[in-house]
Amino acid sequence: MGVAGKPGASRVLIEGLKTLEYRGYDSAGVAIQHEGGLVVLRRAGKLAELEAALAELEPFGTTGMGHTRWATHGPPTEQNAHPHVDTHERVAVVHNGIIENHEAMRRELEATGCRFRSDTDTEVLAHLISERIKAGDDLSEAVRVTAQRLEGAYAFVVVSADHPDTVVGVRHFSPLVVGLAEGASFLASDIPALLPHTRSVMPLEDGDVVTLRPDGVSVCDVDGAAVERPTRTIDWDPVRIQKGGYKHFMMKEIEEQPAAIAATMASRLDDATGSIHMDALDALGDRLRAVTRMTFVACGTSWHAGLAGKFYIENIVGMPVGVDYASEFRYRSIRGGPDHLIVPITQSGETADTLGALRDAKAEGSPLISICNVPESSAARESDAVIQTEAGPEIGVASTKAFTTQLVALYMLALDLGLRRGVLSHDDVEARITPLRRVRYAMEGALRQAALVKEVAHRYADAQDFLFLGRGVNYPIALEGALKLKEISYIHAEGYPAGEMKHGPIALIDASMPVVTIATPGRVYEKVLSNIEEVRARDGVIIAVCAEGDERVRALADEVLEVPAVDEDLSPLVNVVPLQLLAYYIAEKRGCDIDQPRNLAKSVTVE
Ligand code: F6R
């Protein structure tokens, strides 16, 4: 985050960084203009360490910048924390992303006698910019010319003691948004940091160099040509990014799911006519007619949503669907074309791997519809059309409500596409819309079981490993349950299609291995019961997610996590709830940092 012209800048920066800490939280630092020099303060560990150090001083400064880090080059020590400074501490830089050609520049600088104090790729920037300033450039010019030399995907922000009212930022494939206010200007890598100061924001584009001064901002490209970027007014309610009495954002966000999925349906379902309409498909116009296949590209939890989406599109529309990890898609020889619809699924819209896949597919001429939760994000802006999920800001690092809104978006996409392609009639769609509307109540029912899930969680909180099994549309939910558990409790967990267990993972099963199995009604129900028997025969411990009152499952399982019964297609939305709660309560019992698990970051803006 950067600020130019706001009294009490040290406080402003800390408060802003709190809203950005989800992006990285292994160390933090600020550089603030003060009495003709820069006050640079850095701390290893959470932002609270830096906040405590700054609290010893009165709020000070009007211009400066701050950063929270997710380590790429060098361990998360104070020495490697940002800002990084030049030899005389006249220039300071904070940076997200990776400077890929930093080693060559470092060698060049070292050959001229420059001494480096960190392991980071960032530090070269401070030295290079300082040299340009010494050669007579002003700060904007020095930054712009330095940016011309850089390779990689990054955003960085610079202050210089010789330019006390100026902050300069560069965006190149990592997000950076400007905030405009009366007498002050701001920039940050995400909008929530700006909201206490302004609703007027200006998202930057790749290649932009922005200069902030108290009286306004100017933007140019790396060649120095002035560019204009539109401003937008943000109407989010800041309350949505507060914990609201919850111990953790994750629990607040789990409980927000029924409302979030309802909001995602709201403008797309018409109760009066029983019809569905996805504007995103209109936006593709004639290009949609040429489409013969589809690929979802995504990472992590969003990739799991893509697996469920494959089930929906193939079953409902009959169109072949690929689901690829975005980081793998990029390196395949077949990556799209005019008949190949590419659907990036991304909560943040800023995940570097997903953006890379999106851009590669675009270059191959594919039509692009993103499923995205942040309308101002790069993915949303760079796609031909966007299906916006209405999860609202998701702060907990482990994704919950973004996932379930993605599932709903994918289901609606399948219905609308089925209608447009003539494989579904209006009556077919109408018959599916009523249960879709009602599924939020089943999710609420699943949430009401939280106390029972907590008891089960406490009984297994010391397990070393977990297996999660599901079939069909609940196979991705098994993967998601395992991912949630490992992310926030650090217990080793694996998800498998239940039918695949006998081909290898069964070797792991013994009396110490809890096996969480999704056994709700549907076409694979009997098969899942057989899989449960196979686990029992090997003394494994069965924790079953099943429909309320299912005596057959109850008779087989050691523990049951009951959920209201719904249509099989919609069951992932309900079944994932007890798995999210299970992970949450196990992590809480183990004393883990639930909202900011170790080693993770919410928005992974490096490849
Ligand atoms: C898991 C989680 C991650 C993200 C992944 C993609 O709880 O949050 O696996 O799903 O990093 O992020 P987005 O959806 O922002 O592209």
Coordinates of C-alpha atoms and ligand atoms in Angstrom, one line a residue:
M1 CA 0.0 0.0 0.0
G2 CA 1.2 3.6 -0.7
V3 CA -0.1 6.9 0.5
A4 CA 0.7 10.5 -0.6
G5 CA -0.6 13.4 1.4
K6 CA -2.5 11.9 4.3
P7 CA -1.5 13.0 7.9
G8 CA -0.8 10.1 10.2
A9 CA 0.5 8.0 7.3
S10 CA 2.1 5.4 9.7
R11 CA -1.4 4.6 11.1
V12 CA -3.1 4.7 7.6
L13 CA -0.6 2.2 6.3
I14 CA -1.0 -0.3 9.2
E15 CA -4.7 -0.1 8.9
G16 CA -4.5 -0.6 5.2
L17 CA -2.1 -3.5 5.5
K18 CA -4.5 -5.2 7.9
T19 CA -7.0 -5.6 5.1
L20 CA -4.2 -6.9 2.7
E21 CA -2.6 -9.2 5.2
Y22 CA -4.4 -12.2 3.6
R23 CA -2.1 -11.8 0.6
G24 CA 1.0 -12.7 2.7
Y25 CA 1.8 -12.5 6.3
D26 CA 5.3 -13.8 7.0
S27 CA 6.9 -10.4 7.6
A28 CA 5.9 -6.7 7.1
G29 CA 7.5 -3.3 6.8
V30 CA 6.9 0.4 6.1
A31 CA 9.0 3.3 4.7
I32 CA 7.6 6.8 5.6
Q33 CA 8.9 10.2 4.8
H34 CA 10.0 12.1 7.9
E35 CA 12.2 15.1 8.5
G36 CA 14.0 14.9 5.2
G37 CA 14.7 11.2 5.3
L38 CA 13.0 7.8 5.3
V39 CA 11.9 6.0 8.4
V40 CA 12.2 2.3 7.5
L41 CA 10.8 -0.2 9.9
R42 CA 10.5 -3.9 9.3
R43 CA 9.6 -7.0 11.3
A44 CA 9.6 -10.7 10.7
G45 CA 6.3 -12.4 11.6
K46 CA 2.7 -11.1 11.5
L47 CA 1.8 -7.5 10.9
A48 CA 1.0 -7.3 14.6
E49 CA 4.8 -7.2 15.3
L50 CA 5.2 -4.2 13.1
E51 CA 2.1 -2.6 14.5
A52 CA 3.6 -3.0 18.0
A53 CA 6.9 -1.4 17.0
L54 CA 5.1 1.5 15.3
A55 CA 2.8 2.0 18.3
E56 CA 5.8 3.2 20.3
L57 CA 5.8 6.2 18.1
E58 CA 3.1 8.8 17.6
P59 CA 1.3 8.5 14.2
F60 CA 3.6 10.4 11.9
G61 CA 4.3 11.3 8.2
T62 CA 2.0 12.1 5.3
T63 CA 3.7 10.0 2.6
G64 CA 5.0 6.5 2.5
M65 CA 4.3 2.9 1.8
G66 CA 4.0 -0.5 3.5
H67 CA 4.0 -4.2 2.6
T68 CA 3.2 -7.6 3.9
R69 CA 5.3 -10.4 2.4
W70 CA 4.8 -14.0 1.2
A71 CA 8.3 -15.2 0.7
T72 CA 9.6 -16.2 -2.8
H73 CA 13.3 -15.4 -2.6
G74 CA 14.9 -15.9 0.8
P75 CA 13.3 -16.9 4.2
P76 CA 10.9 -14.7 6.0
T77 CA 13.4 -12.8 8.2
E78 CA 13.5 -9.1 9.0
Q79 CA 16.5 -8.8 6.6
N80 CA 14.4 -10.0 3.7
A81 CA 11.2 -8.1 4.7
H82 CA 10.2 -5.2 2.5
P83 CA 10.9 -2.3 2.0
H84 CA 14.4 -2.8 0.6
V85 CA 16.6 0.3 0.4
D86 CA 19.6 1.5 -1.6
T87 CA 23.0 1.9 0.0
H88 CA 22.3 5.3 1.5
E89 CA 18.7 4.6 2.4
R90 CA 17.4 7.4 0.2
V91 CA 15.3 5.0 -1.9
A92 CA 12.9 2.3 -0.7
V93 CA 11.0 -0.3 -2.6
V94 CA 8.2 -2.8 -1.8
H95 CA 7.3 -5.4 -4.4
N96 CA 4.9 -8.3 -5.1
G97 CA 5.7 -10.9 -7.7
I98 CA 9.1 -12.0 -9.1
I99 CA 11.8 -10.1 -11.0
E100 CA 13.0 -13.0 -13.1
N101 CA 16.3 -11.4 -14.4
H102 CA 17.3 -10.0 -11.0
E103 CA 20.4 -12.2 -10.8
A104 CA 22.1 -10.6 -13.8
M105 CA 21.4 -7.2 -12.5
R106 CA 22.6 -8.1 -9.0
R107 CA 25.9 -9.3 -10.5
E108 CA 26.2 -6.1 -12.5
L109 CA 25.6 -3.9 -9.4
E110 CA 28.0 -6.0 -7.2
A111 CA 30.7 -5.5 -9.8
T112 CA 30.4 -1.8 -9.3
G113 CA 30.9 -2.2 -5.5
C114 CA 27.2 -2.3 -4.5
R115 CA 26.7 -4.3 -1.3
F116 CA 23.4 -6.3 -1.0
R117 CA 21.8 -6.8 2.4
S118 CA 19.0 -9.3 1.5
D119 CA 18.4 -12.5 -0.5
T120 CA 15.5 -11.0 -2.3
D121 CA 15.0 -10.2 -6.0
T122 CA 13.5 -6.9 -4.9
E123 CA 16.7 -5.2 -3.6
V124 CA 18.1 -4.7 -7.1
L125 CA 15.3 -2.3 -7.7
A126 CA 16.3 0.1 -4.9
H127 CA 19.9 0.2 -6.1
L128 CA 19.0 0.7 -9.8
I129 CA 16.5 3.4 -9.1
S130 CA 18.9 5.2 -6.8
E131 CA 21.5 5.2 -9.5
R132 CA 19.1 6.8 -11.9
I133 CA 18.2 9.5 -9.4
K134 CA 21.9 10.2 -8.8
A135 CA 22.2 10.6 -12.6
G136 CA 19.6 13.3 -12.5
D137 CA 16.3 11.6 -13.1
D138 CA 13.3 12.5 -11.0
L139 CA 11.6 9.6 -9.2
S140 CA 9.0 8.9 -11.8
E141 CA 11.6 8.9 -14.6
A142 CA 14.0 6.7 -12.6
V143 CA 11.3 4.1 -11.9
R144 CA 10.0 4.1 -15.4
V145 CA 13.4 3.6 -17.0
T146 CA 14.3 0.9 -14.4
A147 CA 11.0 -0.9 -15.2
Q148 CA 12.0 -1.1 -18.9
R149 CA 14.8 -3.5 -17.8
L150 CA 12.7 -5.9 -15.8
E151 CA 11.4 -9.4 -16.7
G152 CA 8.8 -11.3 -14.8
A153 CA 5.4 -10.6 -13.3
Y154 CA 5.4 -7.9 -10.6
A155 CA 4.0 -4.8 -9.1
F156 CA 6.3 -2.4 -7.0
V157 CA 6.1 0.9 -5.2
V158 CA 8.9 3.3 -4.6
V159 CA 9.5 6.3 -2.3
S160 CA 12.6 8.5 -2.3
A161 CA 13.9 10.9 0.4
D162 CA 14.7 13.3 -2.4
H163 CA 11.0 13.4 -3.5
P164 CA 9.2 13.8 -0.2
D165 CA 5.6 14.1 -1.4
T166 CA 5.7 11.5 -4.2
V167 CA 5.0 7.8 -4.4
V168 CA 5.5 5.9 -7.7
G169 CA 4.1 2.5 -8.5
V170 CA 4.4 0.1 -11.5
R171 CA 2.0 -2.6 -12.4
H172 CA 3.1 -5.6 -14.6
F173 CA 0.9 -8.7 -14.2
S174 CA 0.4 -8.1 -10.4
P175 CA -2.6 -6.1 -9.3
L176 CA -2.3 -2.4 -8.3
V177 CA -5.3 -0.1 -7.8
V178 CA -5.2 3.7 -7.2
G179 CA -7.5 5.5 -4.8
L180 CA -8.4 9.1 -5.3
A181 CA -9.4 11.4 -2.4
E182 CA -9.5 15.1 -1.6
G183 CA -5.9 16.2 -0.8
A184 CA -4.4 12.7 -0.8
S185 CA -3.9 9.7 -3.1
F186 CA -3.4 6.1 -2.4
L187 CA -2.5 2.8 -4.0
A188 CA -2.9 -0.7 -2.9
S189 CA -2.9 -4.2 -4.3
D190 CA -6.5 -4.7 -3.4
I191 CA -9.5 -2.4 -3.0
P192 CA -10.4 -3.0 0.6
A193 CA -7.3 -1.1 1.8
L194 CA -8.6 2.0 0.0
L195 CA -12.2 2.0 1.2
P196 CA -11.7 3.9 4.5
H197 CA -10.3 6.8 2.5
T198 CA -12.3 6.8 -0.8
R199 CA -14.8 5.0 -3.0
S200 CA -13.2 6.4 -6.1
V201 CA -10.7 3.9 -7.5
M202 CA -8.7 3.5 -10.7
P203 CA -7.5 0.0 -11.5
L204 CA -4.1 0.2 -13.3
E205 CA -3.3 -1.9 -16.4
D206 CA -0.1 -3.9 -17.1
G207 CA 2.7 -1.6 -18.1
D208 CA 1.4 1.4 -16.2
V209 CA 3.7 3.6 -14.2
V210 CA 1.7 5.8 -11.7
T211 CA 2.9 8.8 -9.8
L212 CA 0.9 9.8 -6.7
R213 CA 1.0 13.2 -5.2
P214 CA -1.3 14.8 -2.6
D215 CA -3.0 16.8 -5.3
G216 CA -3.6 13.9 -7.8
V217 CA -2.1 11.2 -9.9
S218 CA -0.7 10.8 -13.3
V219 CA -0.2 7.6 -15.3
C220 CA 2.1 6.8 -18.2
D221 CA 3.4 3.7 -19.9
V222 CA 7.0 2.5 -19.6
D223 CA 7.9 4.5 -22.6
G224 CA 6.7 7.7 -21.0
A225 CA 3.5 8.3 -23.0
A226 CA 0.7 9.6 -20.9
V227 CA -2.3 7.2 -20.5
E228 CA -5.8 7.7 -19.1
R229 CA -7.4 5.1 -16.9
P230 CA -11.1 5.2 -16.0
T231 CA -12.1 5.6 -12.4
R232 CA -14.9 3.6 -10.8
T233 CA -17.0 4.1 -7.7
I234 CA -17.1 1.2 -5.3
D235 CA -20.3 0.6 -3.5
W236 CA -19.2 -2.3 -1.1
D237 CA -20.3 -2.1 2.4
P238 CA -17.1 -1.9 4.5
V239 CA -18.9 -4.0 7.2
R240 CA -18.5 -7.0 4.9
I241 CA -14.7 -7.0 5.5
Q242 CA -15.0 -7.0 9.3
K243 CA -15.2 -10.0 11.5
G244 CA -18.6 -9.0 13.0
G245 CA -18.1 -10.7 16.4
Y246 CA -16.8 -14.0 14.9
K247 CA -13.6 -15.5 16.2
H248 CA -12.4 -16.1 12.6
F249 CA -13.3 -14.8 9.1
M250 CA -13.5 -18.4 8.0
M251 CA -16.5 -19.2 10.3
K252 CA -18.2 -16.0 9.3
E253 CA -17.7 -16.9 5.7
I254 CA -18.9 -20.5 6.2
E255 CA -22.1 -19.1 7.7
E256 CA -22.6 -16.6 5.0
Q257 CA -22.9 -19.3 2.3
P258 CA -26.7 -19.6 2.1
A259 CA -26.9 -15.8 1.5
A260 CA -24.0 -15.8 -0.9
I261 CA -25.4 -18.5 -3.1
A262 CA -28.8 -16.8 -3.1
A263 CA -27.2 -13.5 -4.1
T264 CA -25.4 -15.3 -6.9
M265 CA -28.7 -16.7 -8.2
A266 CA -30.7 -13.5 -7.6
S267 CA -30.4 -11.6 -10.9
R268 CA -30.1 -14.7 -13.0
L269 CA -33.3 -16.6 -12.0
D270 CA -36.7 -15.3 -12.7
D271 CA -39.2 -16.7 -10.3
A272 CA -42.2 -15.3 -12.2
T273 CA -41.4 -17.1 -15.4
G274 CA -39.3 -20.0 -14.0
S275 CA -36.5 -19.1 -16.4
I276 CA -32.8 -18.5 -16.2
H277 CA -30.6 -16.0 -17.9
M278 CA -26.9 -15.6 -17.9
D279 CA -25.9 -12.3 -19.5
A280 CA -22.3 -13.6 -19.9
L281 CA -23.5 -16.0 -22.6
D282 CA -25.2 -13.1 -24.5
A283 CA -21.9 -11.2 -24.4
L284 CA -20.2 -13.9 -26.5
G285 CA -22.8 -13.3 -29.3
D286 CA -22.2 -15.4 -32.4
R287 CA -19.0 -16.8 -31.0
L288 CA -20.9 -19.1 -28.7
R289 CA -22.5 -20.9 -31.7
A290 CA -19.0 -22.1 -32.9
V291 CA -18.2 -23.7 -29.5
T292 CA -17.9 -27.5 -29.5
R293 CA -16.0 -28.0 -26.3
M294 CA -15.0 -26.3 -23.1
T295 CA -12.1 -26.3 -20.6
F296 CA -12.2 -25.0 -17.1
V297 CA -8.8 -23.6 -15.9
A298 CA -8.3 -22.9 -12.3
C299 CA -6.2 -23.6 -9.2
G300 CA -6.9 -25.1 -5.8
T301 CA -10.4 -24.9 -4.5
S302 CA -11.5 -23.2 -7.7
W303 CA -10.2 -26.2 -9.7
H304 CA -12.4 -28.4 -7.5
A305 CA -15.4 -26.3 -8.5
G306 CA -14.3 -26.9 -12.1
L307 CA -14.5 -30.7 -11.6
A308 CA -18.1 -30.3 -10.4
G309 CA -18.7 -28.0 -13.4
K310 CA -17.5 -30.7 -15.7
F311 CA -20.1 -33.1 -14.2
Y312 CA -22.8 -30.4 -14.7
I313 CA -22.0 -29.4 -18.3
E314 CA -21.4 -33.0 -19.5
N315 CA -24.5 -34.4 -17.9
I316 CA -26.8 -31.5 -18.7
V317 CA -25.5 -30.1 -21.9
G318 CA -23.7 -33.1 -23.4
M319 CA -20.6 -31.0 -24.3
P320 CA -17.2 -32.5 -23.6
V321 CA -15.4 -30.6 -20.8
G322 CA -11.7 -30.5 -19.8
V323 CA -10.6 -29.3 -16.4
D324 CA -7.0 -28.3 -16.1
Y325 CA -4.8 -26.8 -13.5
A326 CA -4.0 -23.4 -14.8
S327 CA -0.3 -24.0 -14.2
E328 CA -0.4 -27.1 -16.4
F329 CA -2.7 -25.8 -19.1
R330 CA -0.1 -23.1 -20.0
Y331 CA 2.4 -25.8 -21.1
R332 CA 0.2 -27.9 -23.2
S333 CA 0.3 -28.0 -26.9
I334 CA -3.5 -27.7 -27.3
R335 CA -4.6 -24.6 -25.5
G336 CA -7.7 -23.4 -27.3
G337 CA -9.2 -22.0 -30.5
P338 CA -12.4 -20.4 -31.7
D339 CA -14.4 -23.6 -31.1
H340 CA -13.0 -24.1 -27.6
L341 CA -14.6 -22.1 -24.8
I342 CA -12.1 -21.4 -22.0
V343 CA -13.6 -20.7 -18.6
P344 CA -11.1 -19.5 -16.0
I345 CA -12.6 -20.0 -12.5
T346 CA -11.0 -17.7 -9.9
Q347 CA -12.2 -16.1 -6.7
S348 CA -9.7 -13.3 -6.7
G349 CA -9.3 -12.8 -10.4
E350 CA -5.6 -12.2 -9.8
T351 CA -4.0 -15.7 -9.5
A352 CA -1.0 -15.6 -11.7
D353 CA -1.3 -19.1 -13.0
T354 CA -4.9 -18.6 -14.0
L355 CA -4.2 -15.3 -15.6
G356 CA -1.4 -16.9 -17.6
A357 CA -3.7 -19.6 -18.8
L358 CA -6.4 -17.0 -19.7
R359 CA -3.9 -15.0 -21.7
D360 CA -2.6 -18.0 -23.6
A361 CA -6.1 -19.2 -24.5
K362 CA -6.9 -15.7 -25.7
A363 CA -3.9 -15.7 -27.9
E364 CA -5.2 -18.9 -29.5
G365 CA -8.5 -17.2 -30.3
S366 CA -10.6 -19.0 -27.6
P367 CA -13.7 -17.2 -26.4
L368 CA -13.4 -16.6 -22.6
I369 CA -16.0 -16.5 -19.9
S370 CA -14.5 -16.0 -16.4
I371 CA -16.2 -17.1 -13.2
C372 CA -14.9 -14.5 -10.8
N373 CA -15.7 -12.9 -7.5
V374 CA -14.0 -9.6 -8.0
P375 CA -15.4 -7.5 -10.8
E376 CA -12.5 -5.1 -10.9
S377 CA -9.9 -7.9 -11.1
S378 CA -7.6 -8.7 -14.0
A379 CA -9.4 -11.9 -15.0
A380 CA -12.8 -10.1 -15.1
R381 CA -11.4 -7.3 -17.1
E382 CA -9.5 -9.4 -19.6
S383 CA -12.3 -11.9 -20.4
D384 CA -14.9 -11.6 -23.1
A385 CA -17.6 -12.1 -20.5
V386 CA -17.8 -12.6 -16.7
I387 CA -20.1 -14.6 -14.5
Q388 CA -19.7 -12.7 -11.3
T389 CA -20.1 -14.7 -8.1
E390 CA -21.7 -12.7 -5.3
A391 CA -19.7 -14.1 -2.4
G392 CA -18.6 -10.6 -1.3
P393 CA -15.1 -10.2 0.0
E394 CA -13.6 -13.4 1.2
I395 CA -10.9 -12.8 3.7
G396 CA -10.1 -16.2 5.3
V397 CA -7.3 -17.8 3.4
A398 CA -9.2 -21.1 3.1
S399 CA -11.9 -20.5 0.5
T400 CA -15.4 -21.4 1.5
K401 CA -18.2 -19.1 0.3
A402 CA -16.4 -18.4 -2.9
F403 CA -16.4 -22.1 -3.7
T404 CA -20.1 -22.6 -3.2
T405 CA -21.0 -19.6 -5.2
Q406 CA -18.7 -21.0 -8.0
L407 CA -20.7 -24.2 -7.9
V408 CA -23.9 -22.3 -8.2
A409 CA -22.6 -20.3 -11.1
L410 CA -21.5 -23.5 -12.9
Y411 CA -24.8 -25.1 -12.4
M412 CA -26.6 -22.1 -13.8
L413 CA -24.2 -22.0 -16.7
A414 CA -25.1 -25.6 -17.5
L415 CA -28.8 -24.8 -17.4
D416 CA -28.6 -21.8 -19.6
L417 CA -26.3 -23.4 -22.1
G418 CA -28.6 -26.5 -22.2
L419 CA -31.5 -24.2 -22.9
R420 CA -29.7 -22.3 -25.6
R421 CA -28.5 -25.5 -27.3
G422 CA -32.0 -27.0 -27.2
V423 CA -31.1 -30.0 -25.0
L424 CA -33.2 -28.6 -22.1
S425 CA -36.8 -27.4 -22.5
H426 CA -38.2 -24.5 -20.6
D427 CA -40.0 -27.0 -18.4
D428 CA -36.8 -28.9 -17.7
V429 CA -35.2 -25.7 -16.5
E430 CA -38.2 -24.7 -14.4
A431 CA -38.2 -28.1 -12.7
R432 CA -34.5 -27.6 -11.7
I433 CA -34.8 -24.0 -10.6
T434 CA -37.1 -24.6 -7.7
P435 CA -34.7 -27.0 -5.9
L436 CA -31.8 -24.7 -6.8
R437 CA -33.6 -21.8 -5.1
R438 CA -34.4 -24.0 -2.1
V439 CA -30.9 -25.4 -1.6
R440 CA -29.9 -22.5 0.6
Y441 CA -32.3 -23.8 3.3
A442 CA -30.6 -27.2 3.2
M443 CA -27.3 -25.5 3.6
E444 CA -28.8 -23.7 6.6
G445 CA -29.9 -27.1 7.9
A446 CA -26.3 -28.4 7.5
L447 CA -25.0 -25.4 9.4
R448 CA -27.3 -26.1 12.3
Q449 CA -25.4 -29.3 12.9
A450 CA -22.2 -27.4 13.7
A451 CA -22.2 -28.4 17.4
L452 CA -22.3 -32.1 16.4
V453 CA -19.6 -31.7 13.8
K454 CA -17.5 -30.0 16.5
E455 CA -17.8 -33.1 18.8
V456 CA -16.7 -35.4 16.0
A457 CA -13.8 -33.0 15.2
H458 CA -12.6 -33.0 18.7
R459 CA -12.5 -36.8 18.8
Y460 CA -10.2 -37.0 15.7
A461 CA -8.2 -33.8 16.1
D462 CA -5.1 -35.8 16.9
A463 CA -5.2 -38.1 13.8
Q464 CA -2.1 -38.0 11.7
D465 CA -3.8 -38.7 8.3
F466 CA -7.2 -38.5 6.8
L467 CA -8.7 -40.0 3.7
F468 CA -11.7 -38.3 2.0
L469 CA -13.8 -40.3 -0.4
G470 CA -16.6 -39.3 -2.8
R471 CA -18.0 -40.4 -6.1
G472 CA -19.5 -38.6 -9.1
V473 CA -20.3 -35.0 -8.4
N474 CA -19.2 -35.5 -4.8
Y475 CA -15.7 -36.6 -5.8
P476 CA -14.6 -32.9 -6.0
I477 CA -16.1 -32.4 -2.6
A478 CA -13.9 -35.2 -1.2
L479 CA -10.9 -33.3 -2.7
E480 CA -12.1 -30.1 -1.2
G481 CA -12.7 -31.6 2.2
A482 CA -9.1 -32.9 2.2
L483 CA -7.7 -29.6 1.0
K484 CA -9.6 -27.6 3.7
L485 CA -8.3 -29.9 6.4
K486 CA -4.6 -29.9 5.3
E487 CA -4.6 -26.1 4.7
I488 CA -5.8 -25.1 8.1
S489 CA -5.0 -28.0 10.5
Y490 CA -1.7 -29.2 8.8
I491 CA -3.0 -32.8 9.0
H492 CA -2.0 -34.8 6.0
A493 CA -5.2 -35.5 4.1
E494 CA -6.0 -37.0 0.7
G495 CA -9.1 -37.0 -1.4
Y496 CA -9.9 -39.8 -3.8
P497 CA -12.8 -41.0 -5.9
A498 CA -14.2 -43.7 -3.7
G499 CA -14.0 -46.3 -6.4
E500 CA -10.3 -45.6 -6.8
M501 CA -9.4 -46.4 -3.2
K502 CA -9.0 -50.2 -3.9
H503 CA -6.4 -49.4 -6.5
G504 CA -3.8 -48.3 -4.0
P505 CA -4.8 -46.0 -1.1
I506 CA -6.5 -48.9 0.6
A507 CA -3.0 -50.0 1.7
L508 CA -3.0 -47.0 4.1
I509 CA -6.1 -48.0 6.0
D510 CA -5.9 -49.2 9.6
A511 CA -7.6 -48.5 12.9
S512 CA -5.9 -45.1 13.1
M513 CA -7.1 -43.8 9.8
P514 CA -10.3 -41.8 9.7
V515 CA -12.0 -42.1 6.3
V516 CA -14.5 -39.3 5.6
T517 CA -16.9 -40.7 3.1
I518 CA -19.7 -38.8 1.3
A519 CA -22.7 -41.1 1.2
T520 CA -25.7 -39.0 0.3
P521 CA -28.5 -40.2 -2.0
G522 CA -27.9 -40.4 -5.7
R523 CA -27.0 -42.8 -8.5
V524 CA -23.7 -43.9 -6.8
Y525 CA -25.1 -44.3 -3.3
E526 CA -25.0 -48.1 -3.3
K527 CA -21.4 -48.1 -4.7
V528 CA -20.3 -45.8 -1.9
L529 CA -21.8 -48.1 0.7
S530 CA -19.7 -50.9 -0.8
N531 CA -16.7 -48.7 -0.4
I532 CA -17.5 -48.1 3.2
E533 CA -17.7 -51.8 3.7
E534 CA -14.2 -52.2 2.2
V535 CA -12.9 -49.7 4.7
R536 CA -14.7 -51.4 7.7
A537 CA -13.3 -54.7 6.7
R538 CA -9.8 -53.2 7.2
D539 CA -10.6 -51.6 10.6
G540 CA -10.7 -48.1 9.2
V541 CA -12.7 -45.5 11.0
I542 CA -15.7 -44.2 8.9
I543 CA -16.9 -40.7 9.3
A544 CA -19.9 -40.5 6.9
V545 CA -21.6 -37.5 5.5
C546 CA -25.2 -38.8 4.9
A547 CA -28.8 -37.7 4.6
E548 CA -30.7 -37.1 7.8
G549 CA -32.2 -40.3 9.1
D550 CA -30.2 -42.6 6.8
E551 CA -30.2 -45.7 9.0
R552 CA -28.1 -47.8 6.5
V553 CA -25.2 -45.4 6.7
R554 CA -25.6 -45.0 10.4
A555 CA -25.3 -48.8 10.9
L556 CA -22.0 -48.9 9.0
A557 CA -20.3 -45.7 10.1
D558 CA -18.4 -44.9 13.3
E559 CA -19.6 -41.2 13.1
V560 CA -22.2 -39.6 11.0
L561 CA -22.4 -36.0 9.8
E562 CA -26.0 -35.6 8.8
V563 CA -27.3 -33.1 6.2
P564 CA -30.7 -32.4 4.7
A565 CA -31.3 -34.5 1.6
V566 CA -31.3 -32.6 -1.8
D567 CA -31.1 -33.5 -5.5
E568 CA -27.8 -35.2 -6.3
D569 CA -26.7 -32.4 -8.6
L570 CA -27.1 -29.9 -5.8
S571 CA -25.7 -32.1 -3.0
P572 CA -22.1 -30.7 -3.2
L573 CA -23.4 -27.4 -1.9
V574 CA -24.7 -29.0 1.2
N575 CA -22.2 -31.8 1.7
V576 CA -19.2 -29.4 1.7
V577 CA -20.6 -27.6 4.7
P578 CA -19.8 -30.3 7.3
L579 CA -16.4 -30.8 5.8
Q580 CA -15.6 -27.1 6.1
L581 CA -16.8 -27.2 9.7
L582 CA -14.8 -30.4 10.4
A583 CA -11.6 -28.8 9.2
Y584 CA -12.4 -25.6 11.1
Y585 CA -13.0 -27.3 14.5
I586 CA -10.1 -29.6 14.1
A587 CA -7.8 -26.7 13.4
E588 CA -9.3 -24.7 16.2
K589 CA -8.7 -27.6 18.6
R590 CA -5.1 -27.9 17.5
G591 CA -4.6 -24.2 18.1
C592 CA -3.9 -23.3 14.5
D593 CA -4.0 -19.9 12.9
I594 CA -7.2 -20.5 11.0
D595 CA -7.5 -17.3 8.9
Q596 CA -3.8 -17.2 8.1
P597 CA -2.4 -20.7 7.9
R598 CA 1.3 -21.1 7.6
N599 CA 3.0 -20.8 4.3
L600 CA -0.1 -19.8 2.4
A601 CA -1.4 -16.6 0.9
K602 CA -4.9 -15.8 -0.3
S603 CA -4.0 -14.4 -3.7
V604 CA -1.1 -16.2 -5.3
T605 CA 0.3 -13.6 -7.7
V606 CA 3.4 -15.5 -8.6
E607 CA 3.6 -18.4 -11.1
Ligands
F6R1 C1 -7.9 -23.0 -1.0 C2 -7.7 -21.8 -1.7 C3 -6.8 -21.8 -2.9 C4 -7.4 -21.0 -4.0 C5 -6.5 -20.9 -5.2 C6 -7.1 -20.2 -6.4 O1 -8.7 -22.8 0.2 O2 -8.2 -20.7 -1.4 O3 -6.6 -23.1 -3.3 O4 -8.6 -21.6 -4.4 O5 -5.3 -20.3 -4.8 O6 -7.4 -18.9 -6.0 P1 -8.4 -18.0 -6.9 O7 -9.7 -18.7 -6.9 O8 -8.4 -16.7 -6.3 O9 -7.8 -18.0 -8.3

